[in-house]
Short mmCIF file of C-alpha atoms in Angstrom, two decimals:
data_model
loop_
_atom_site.label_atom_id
_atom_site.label_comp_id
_atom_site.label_asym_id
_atom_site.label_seq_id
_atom_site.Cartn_x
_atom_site.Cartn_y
_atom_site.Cartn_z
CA UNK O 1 0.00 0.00 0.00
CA UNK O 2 1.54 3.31 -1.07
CA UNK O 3 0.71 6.00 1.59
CA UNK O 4 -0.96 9.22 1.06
CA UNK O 5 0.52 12.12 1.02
CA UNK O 6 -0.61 13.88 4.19
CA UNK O 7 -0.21 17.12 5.44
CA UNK O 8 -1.10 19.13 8.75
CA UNK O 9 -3.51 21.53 8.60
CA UNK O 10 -4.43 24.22 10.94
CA UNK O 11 -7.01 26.96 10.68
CA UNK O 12 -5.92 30.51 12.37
CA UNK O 13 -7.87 32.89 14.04
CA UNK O 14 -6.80 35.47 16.22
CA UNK O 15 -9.09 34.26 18.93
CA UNK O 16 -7.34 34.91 23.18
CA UNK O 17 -5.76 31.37 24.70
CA UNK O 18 -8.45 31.52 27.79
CA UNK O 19 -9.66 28.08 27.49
CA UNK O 20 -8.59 24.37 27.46
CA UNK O 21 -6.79 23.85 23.68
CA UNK O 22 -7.78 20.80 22.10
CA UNK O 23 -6.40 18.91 19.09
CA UNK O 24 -8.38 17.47 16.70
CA UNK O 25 -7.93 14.13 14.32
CA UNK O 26 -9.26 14.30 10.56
CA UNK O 27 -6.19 12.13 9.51
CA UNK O 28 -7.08 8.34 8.87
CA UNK O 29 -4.09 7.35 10.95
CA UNK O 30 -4.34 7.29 14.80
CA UNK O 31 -1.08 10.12 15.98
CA UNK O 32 0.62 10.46 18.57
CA UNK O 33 1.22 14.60 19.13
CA UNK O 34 3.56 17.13 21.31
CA UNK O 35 2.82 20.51 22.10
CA UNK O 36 5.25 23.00 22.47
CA UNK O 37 5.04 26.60 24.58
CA UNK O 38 7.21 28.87 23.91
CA UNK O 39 6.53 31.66 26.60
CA UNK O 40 9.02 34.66 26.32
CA UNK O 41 13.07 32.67 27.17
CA UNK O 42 11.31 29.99 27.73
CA UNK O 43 10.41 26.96 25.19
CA UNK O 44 9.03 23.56 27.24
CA UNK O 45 7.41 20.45 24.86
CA UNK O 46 5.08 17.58 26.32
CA UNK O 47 4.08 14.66 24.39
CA UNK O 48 2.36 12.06 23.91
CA UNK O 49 -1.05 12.68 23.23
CA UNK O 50 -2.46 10.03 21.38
CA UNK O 51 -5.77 10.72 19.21
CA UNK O 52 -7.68 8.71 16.86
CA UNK O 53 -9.76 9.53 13.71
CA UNK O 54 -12.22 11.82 14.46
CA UNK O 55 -11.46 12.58 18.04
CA UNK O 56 -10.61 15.02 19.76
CA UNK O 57 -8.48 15.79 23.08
CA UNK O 58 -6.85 18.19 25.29
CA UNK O 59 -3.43 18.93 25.87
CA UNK O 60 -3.66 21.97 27.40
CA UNK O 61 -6.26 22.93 30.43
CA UNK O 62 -7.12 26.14 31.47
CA UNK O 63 -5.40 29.75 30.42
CA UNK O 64 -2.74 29.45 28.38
CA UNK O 65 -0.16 32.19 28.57
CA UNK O 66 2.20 31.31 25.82
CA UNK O 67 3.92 33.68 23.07
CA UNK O 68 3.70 30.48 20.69
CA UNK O 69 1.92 27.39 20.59
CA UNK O 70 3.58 24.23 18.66
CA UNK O 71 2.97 20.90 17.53
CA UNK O 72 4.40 17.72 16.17
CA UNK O 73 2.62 14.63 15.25
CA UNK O 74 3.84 11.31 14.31
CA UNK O 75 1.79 8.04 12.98
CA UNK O 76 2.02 4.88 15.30
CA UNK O 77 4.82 2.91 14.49
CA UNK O 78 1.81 0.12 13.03
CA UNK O 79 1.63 2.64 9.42
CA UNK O 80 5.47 2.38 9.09
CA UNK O 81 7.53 5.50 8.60
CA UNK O 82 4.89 8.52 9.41
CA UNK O 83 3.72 9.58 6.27
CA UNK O 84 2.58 13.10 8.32
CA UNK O 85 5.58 15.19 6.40
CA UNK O 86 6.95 17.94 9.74
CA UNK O 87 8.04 21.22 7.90
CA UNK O 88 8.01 23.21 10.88
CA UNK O 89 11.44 25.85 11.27
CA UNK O 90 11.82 25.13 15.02
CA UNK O 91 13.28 22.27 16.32
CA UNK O 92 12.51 21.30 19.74
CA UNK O 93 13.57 18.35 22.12
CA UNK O 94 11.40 15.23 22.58
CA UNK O 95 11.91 11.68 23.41
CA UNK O 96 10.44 8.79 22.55
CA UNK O 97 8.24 7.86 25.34
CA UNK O 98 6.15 10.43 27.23
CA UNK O 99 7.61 13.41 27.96
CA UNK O 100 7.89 16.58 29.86
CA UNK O 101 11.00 18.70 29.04
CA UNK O 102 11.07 22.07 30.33
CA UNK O 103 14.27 23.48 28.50
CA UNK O 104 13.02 21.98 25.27
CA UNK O 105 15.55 23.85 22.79
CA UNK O 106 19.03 22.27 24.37
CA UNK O 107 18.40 18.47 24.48
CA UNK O 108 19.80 15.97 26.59
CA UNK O 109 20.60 12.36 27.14
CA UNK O 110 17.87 10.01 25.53
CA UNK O 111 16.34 13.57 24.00
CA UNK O 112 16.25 14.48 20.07
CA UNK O 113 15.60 17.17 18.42
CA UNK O 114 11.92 17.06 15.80
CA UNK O 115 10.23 19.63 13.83
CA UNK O 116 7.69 21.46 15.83
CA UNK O 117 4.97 23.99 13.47
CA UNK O 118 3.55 26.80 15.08
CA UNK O 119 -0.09 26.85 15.07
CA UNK O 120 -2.85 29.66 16.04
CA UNK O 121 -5.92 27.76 17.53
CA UNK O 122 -9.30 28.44 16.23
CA UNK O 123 -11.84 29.31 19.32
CA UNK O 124 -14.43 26.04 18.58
CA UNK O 125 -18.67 26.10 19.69
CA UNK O 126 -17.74 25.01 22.92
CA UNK O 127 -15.81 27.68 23.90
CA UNK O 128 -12.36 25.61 23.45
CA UNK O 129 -9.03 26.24 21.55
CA UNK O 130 -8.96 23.90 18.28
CA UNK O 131 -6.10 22.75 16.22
CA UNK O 132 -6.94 19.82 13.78
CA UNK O 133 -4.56 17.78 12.00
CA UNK O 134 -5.51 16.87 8.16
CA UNK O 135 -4.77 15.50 5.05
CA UNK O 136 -4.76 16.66 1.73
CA UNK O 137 -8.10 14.12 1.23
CA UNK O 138 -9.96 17.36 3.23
CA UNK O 139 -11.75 14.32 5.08
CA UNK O 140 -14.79 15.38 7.48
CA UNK O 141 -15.08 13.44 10.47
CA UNK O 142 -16.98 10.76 9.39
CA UNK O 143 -14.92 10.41 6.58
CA UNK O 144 -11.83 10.66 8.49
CA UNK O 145 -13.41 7.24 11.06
CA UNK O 146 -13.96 5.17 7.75
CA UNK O 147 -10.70 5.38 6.19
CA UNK O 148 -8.69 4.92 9.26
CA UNK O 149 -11.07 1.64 10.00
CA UNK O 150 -10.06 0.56 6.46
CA UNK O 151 -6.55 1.56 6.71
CA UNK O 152 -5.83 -0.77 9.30
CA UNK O 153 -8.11 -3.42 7.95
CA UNK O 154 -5.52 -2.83 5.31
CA UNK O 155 -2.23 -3.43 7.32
CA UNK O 156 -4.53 -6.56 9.12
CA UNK O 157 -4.19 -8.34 5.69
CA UNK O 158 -8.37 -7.52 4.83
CA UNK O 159 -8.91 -6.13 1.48
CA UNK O 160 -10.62 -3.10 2.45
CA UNK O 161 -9.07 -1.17 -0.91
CA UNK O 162 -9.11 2.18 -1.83
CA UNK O 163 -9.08 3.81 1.39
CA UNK O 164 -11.15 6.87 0.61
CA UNK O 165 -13.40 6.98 3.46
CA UNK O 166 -16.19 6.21 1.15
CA UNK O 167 -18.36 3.54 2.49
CA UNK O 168 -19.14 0.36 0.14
CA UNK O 169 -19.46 -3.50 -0.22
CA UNK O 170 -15.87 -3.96 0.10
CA UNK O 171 -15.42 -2.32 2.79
CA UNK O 172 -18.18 -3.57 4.80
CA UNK O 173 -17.34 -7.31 3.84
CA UNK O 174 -13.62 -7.12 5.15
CA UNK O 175 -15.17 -4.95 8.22
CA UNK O 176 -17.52 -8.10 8.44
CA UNK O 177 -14.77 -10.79 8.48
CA UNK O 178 -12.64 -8.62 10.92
CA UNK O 179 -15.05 -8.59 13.46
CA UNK O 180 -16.08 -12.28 13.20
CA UNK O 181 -12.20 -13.15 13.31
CA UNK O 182 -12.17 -11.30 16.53
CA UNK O 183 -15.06 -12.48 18.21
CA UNK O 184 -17.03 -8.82 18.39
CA UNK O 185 -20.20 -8.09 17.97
CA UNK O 186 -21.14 -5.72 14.39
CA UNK O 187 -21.69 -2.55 17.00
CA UNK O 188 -18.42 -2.75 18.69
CA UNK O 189 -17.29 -0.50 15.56
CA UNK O 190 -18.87 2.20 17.17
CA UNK O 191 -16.90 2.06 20.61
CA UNK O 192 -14.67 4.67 21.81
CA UNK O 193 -12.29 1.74 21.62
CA UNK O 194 -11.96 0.26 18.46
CA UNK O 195 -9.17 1.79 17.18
CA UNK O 196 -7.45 0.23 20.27
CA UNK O 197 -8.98 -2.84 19.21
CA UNK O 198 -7.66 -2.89 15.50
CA UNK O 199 -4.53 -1.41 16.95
CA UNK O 200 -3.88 -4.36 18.67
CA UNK O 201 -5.15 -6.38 16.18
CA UNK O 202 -2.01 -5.56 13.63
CA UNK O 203 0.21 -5.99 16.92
CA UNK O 204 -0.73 -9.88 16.93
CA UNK O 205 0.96 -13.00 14.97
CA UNK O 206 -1.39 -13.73 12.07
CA UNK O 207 -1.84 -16.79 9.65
CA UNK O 208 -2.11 -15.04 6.66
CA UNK O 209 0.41 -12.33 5.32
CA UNK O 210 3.93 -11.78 6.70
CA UNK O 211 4.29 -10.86 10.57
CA UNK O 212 6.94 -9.16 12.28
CA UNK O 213 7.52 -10.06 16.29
CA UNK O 214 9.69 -8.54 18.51
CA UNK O 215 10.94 -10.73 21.44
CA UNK O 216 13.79 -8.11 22.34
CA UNK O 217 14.24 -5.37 24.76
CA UNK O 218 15.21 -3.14 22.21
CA UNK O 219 13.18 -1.46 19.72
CA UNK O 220 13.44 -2.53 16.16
CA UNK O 221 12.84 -1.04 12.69
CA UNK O 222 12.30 -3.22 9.85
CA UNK O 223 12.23 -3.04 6.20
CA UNK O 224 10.78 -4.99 3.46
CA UNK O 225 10.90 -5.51 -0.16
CA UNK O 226 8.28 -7.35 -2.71
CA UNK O 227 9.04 -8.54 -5.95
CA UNK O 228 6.38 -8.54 -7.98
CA UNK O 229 8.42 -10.21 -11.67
CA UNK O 230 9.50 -6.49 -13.03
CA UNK O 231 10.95 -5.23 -10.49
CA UNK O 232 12.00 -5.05 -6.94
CA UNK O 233 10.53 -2.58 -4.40
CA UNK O 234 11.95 -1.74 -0.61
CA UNK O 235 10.36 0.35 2.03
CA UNK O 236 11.39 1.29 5.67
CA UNK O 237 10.94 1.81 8.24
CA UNK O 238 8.81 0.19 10.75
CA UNK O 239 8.91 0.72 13.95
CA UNK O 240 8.41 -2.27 16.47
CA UNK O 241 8.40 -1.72 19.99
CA UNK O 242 9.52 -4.64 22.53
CA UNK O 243 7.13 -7.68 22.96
CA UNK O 244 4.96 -6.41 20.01
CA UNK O 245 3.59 -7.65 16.67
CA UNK O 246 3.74 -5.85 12.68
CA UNK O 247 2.02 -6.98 10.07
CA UNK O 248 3.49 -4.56 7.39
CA UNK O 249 1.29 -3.81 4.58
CA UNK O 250 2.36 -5.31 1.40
CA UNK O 251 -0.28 -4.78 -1.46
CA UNK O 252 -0.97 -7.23 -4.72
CA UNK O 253 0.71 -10.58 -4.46
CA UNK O 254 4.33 -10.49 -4.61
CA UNK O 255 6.25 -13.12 -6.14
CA UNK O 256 9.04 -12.65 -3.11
CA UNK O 257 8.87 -10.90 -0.01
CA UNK O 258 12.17 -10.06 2.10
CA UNK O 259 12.76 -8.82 4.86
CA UNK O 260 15.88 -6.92 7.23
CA UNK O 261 15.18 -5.58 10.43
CA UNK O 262 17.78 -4.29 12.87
CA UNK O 263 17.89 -3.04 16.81
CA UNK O 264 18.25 0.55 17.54
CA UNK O 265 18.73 2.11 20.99
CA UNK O 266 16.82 5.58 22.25
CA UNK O 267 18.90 7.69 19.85
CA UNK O 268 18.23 5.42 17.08
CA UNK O 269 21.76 4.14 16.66
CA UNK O 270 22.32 0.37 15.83
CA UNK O 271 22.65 -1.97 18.68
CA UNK O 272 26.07 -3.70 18.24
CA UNK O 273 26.83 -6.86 20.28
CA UNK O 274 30.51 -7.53 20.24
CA UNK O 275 31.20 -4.65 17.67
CA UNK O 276 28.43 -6.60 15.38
CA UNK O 277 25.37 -4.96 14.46
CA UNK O 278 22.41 -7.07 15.73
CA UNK O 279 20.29 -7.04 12.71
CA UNK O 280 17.90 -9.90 11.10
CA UNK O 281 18.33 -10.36 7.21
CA UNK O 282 19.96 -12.27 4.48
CA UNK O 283 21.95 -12.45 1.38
CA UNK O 284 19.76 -10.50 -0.80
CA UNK O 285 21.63 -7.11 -1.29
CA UNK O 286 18.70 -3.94 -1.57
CA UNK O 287 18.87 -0.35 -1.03
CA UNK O 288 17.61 1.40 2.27
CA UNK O 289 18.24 4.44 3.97
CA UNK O 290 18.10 6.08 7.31
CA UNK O 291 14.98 7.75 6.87
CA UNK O 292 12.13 7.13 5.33
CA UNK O 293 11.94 5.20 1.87
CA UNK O 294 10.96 3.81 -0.94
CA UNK O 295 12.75 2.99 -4.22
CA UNK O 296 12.37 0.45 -7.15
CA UNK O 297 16.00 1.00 -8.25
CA UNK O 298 18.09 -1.46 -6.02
CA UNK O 299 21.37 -0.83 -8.24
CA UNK O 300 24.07 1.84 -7.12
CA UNK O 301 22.50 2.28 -3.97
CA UNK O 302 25.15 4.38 -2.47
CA UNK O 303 25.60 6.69 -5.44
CA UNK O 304 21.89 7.92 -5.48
CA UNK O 305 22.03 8.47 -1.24
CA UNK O 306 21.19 4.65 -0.21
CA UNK O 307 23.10 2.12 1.36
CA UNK O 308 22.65 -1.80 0.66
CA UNK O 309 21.29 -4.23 3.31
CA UNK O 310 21.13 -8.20 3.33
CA UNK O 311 17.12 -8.72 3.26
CA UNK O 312 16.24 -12.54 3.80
CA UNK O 313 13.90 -14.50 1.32
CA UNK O 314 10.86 -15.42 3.21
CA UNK O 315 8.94 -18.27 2.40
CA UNK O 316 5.49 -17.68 1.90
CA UNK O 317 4.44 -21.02 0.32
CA UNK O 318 1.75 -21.64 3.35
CA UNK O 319 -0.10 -18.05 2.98
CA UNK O 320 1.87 -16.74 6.11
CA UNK O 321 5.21 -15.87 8.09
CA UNK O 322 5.92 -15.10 11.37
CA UNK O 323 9.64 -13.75 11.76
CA UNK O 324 10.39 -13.40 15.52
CA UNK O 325 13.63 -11.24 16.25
CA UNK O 326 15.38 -12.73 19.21
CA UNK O 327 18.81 -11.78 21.02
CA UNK O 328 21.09 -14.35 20.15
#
């Protein structure tokens, strides 16, 4: 599945910080967002505030007495690399659990720095401070619910295809089969909790489509790569915290699937066990790189910016793979 473009979209007004500020989700992904106040020599961030599709929530409470107000929002590890581009000019500490840094422009130990945008809230019905977060689909709420339910039906290996957040057969017979798998009722899609549910649904082994599991105490990003007879396409990076599950979405049906993942610590720097990087892959020589990718062209990696990995063959001959990444 090729993500979306996405952007982040806020709508000024010039309206006084004297209530709570909430952030709202029209994405189809569920974020995690910081907030950063920058309030005269002061700049402090706070994070994370998790929201799903068409929710809302509060980061602030109260009066806010801020010069600035800025955010940065990131995709759960489950969508791969966040496809929510950050083009904001100030760059502000976080880290990669929750947070609350008060001298957020000189980070520390287990701190990095991220791209925070400011925003100017718009003053909502209720009285509240309102930032949303959108993509370039425009979606409306509603909208918004639909295509994150089929995004993840998506990644859970249900052909819920085109997410669009248009409702239709398709989408209501992989909806159908999800819930049955999972023993829920057909109104559990309407709890406040079902994005939890599907959530944890991608973080679980599965018998059909490949499966990533992480029995480590590290955090690991994988890759993979699909060969579909013309050519050869890699994509990175997934992130997969300890004692979790990833199924990582791979659209069509590949001829080949590979697959390199490797162990990072809190600054994202390979984990090396006796000066060896501890890393899961093969002989298969492909192109990554340290960010975000995506490329078709696996030759020359290092002269257009990529470096080669060794991606394993994984053998997909009984409809699915479970690759566990153990310590040695």
């Amino acid at each position: 599945m090729t993500l979306p473009a996405a952007v982040v979209s806020f709508f000024a007004s010039s309206a006084p910080a004297l209530a709570d500020l909430k952030i709202c989700n029209r994405m189809s992904y569920v974020v995690e967002a910081a907030i950063g106040i920058d309030d005269k020599a002061a700049t402090a961030t706070r994070g994370w505030f998790r929201i799903d599709p068409a929710t809302c929530r509060v980061v602030v409470q109260g009066t806010l007495a801020a010069d600035r107000i800025l955010l940065h929002a990131r995709a759960l590890g489950v969508y791969g690399a966040s496809p929510i581009p950050q083009n904001g000019s100030d760059m502000l500490c976080i880290a990669q659990e929750n947070f609350v840094i008060a001298a957020a422009r000189q980070c520390r130990s287990r701190q990095t720095q991220a791209p925070f945008t400011q925003v100017t809230p718009t003053q909502g019905d209720d009285g509240n401070l309102v930032a949303y977060l959108a993509e370039d689909s425009e979606y409306d709420d509603e909208q918004a619910r639909l295509a994150g339910i089929q995004r993840l039906l998506v990644i859970a290996g249900y052909d819920a295809a085109p997410i669009d957040g248009v409702d239709g057969p398709k989408t209501q017979s992989a909806l159908a089969a999800f819930l049955k798998s999972r023993g829920l009722p057909s109104d559990a899609v309407q709890s406040p909790n079902f994005f939890k549910t599907m959530v944890e649904a991608v973080q679980t082994p599965s018998t059909s489509g490949l499966t990533w599991c992480n029995d480590t105490p590290h955090r690991v990003m994988a890759a993979v790569a699909t060969d579909d007879g013309k050519a050869v396409t890699s994509r990175g990076w997934y992130r997969i915290d300890p004692g979790k599950c990833l199924h990582p979405d791979v659209a069509g049906q590949p001829k080949q699937i590979f697959s390199f993942a490797e162990a990072v610590d809190a600054d994202n720097r390979t984990i090396k066990l006796k000066d060896k990087p501890l890393n899961w892959g093969g002989d298969k020589q492909l192109c990554t790189r340290e960010t975000k990718f995506e490329t078709n062209e696996q030759a020359d990696c290092g002269a257009r910016g990529f470096a080669a990995a060794g991606f394993a063959a994984v053998d997909m001959s009984s409809g699915g793979k479970t690759l566990r990444f153990a310590m040695p």
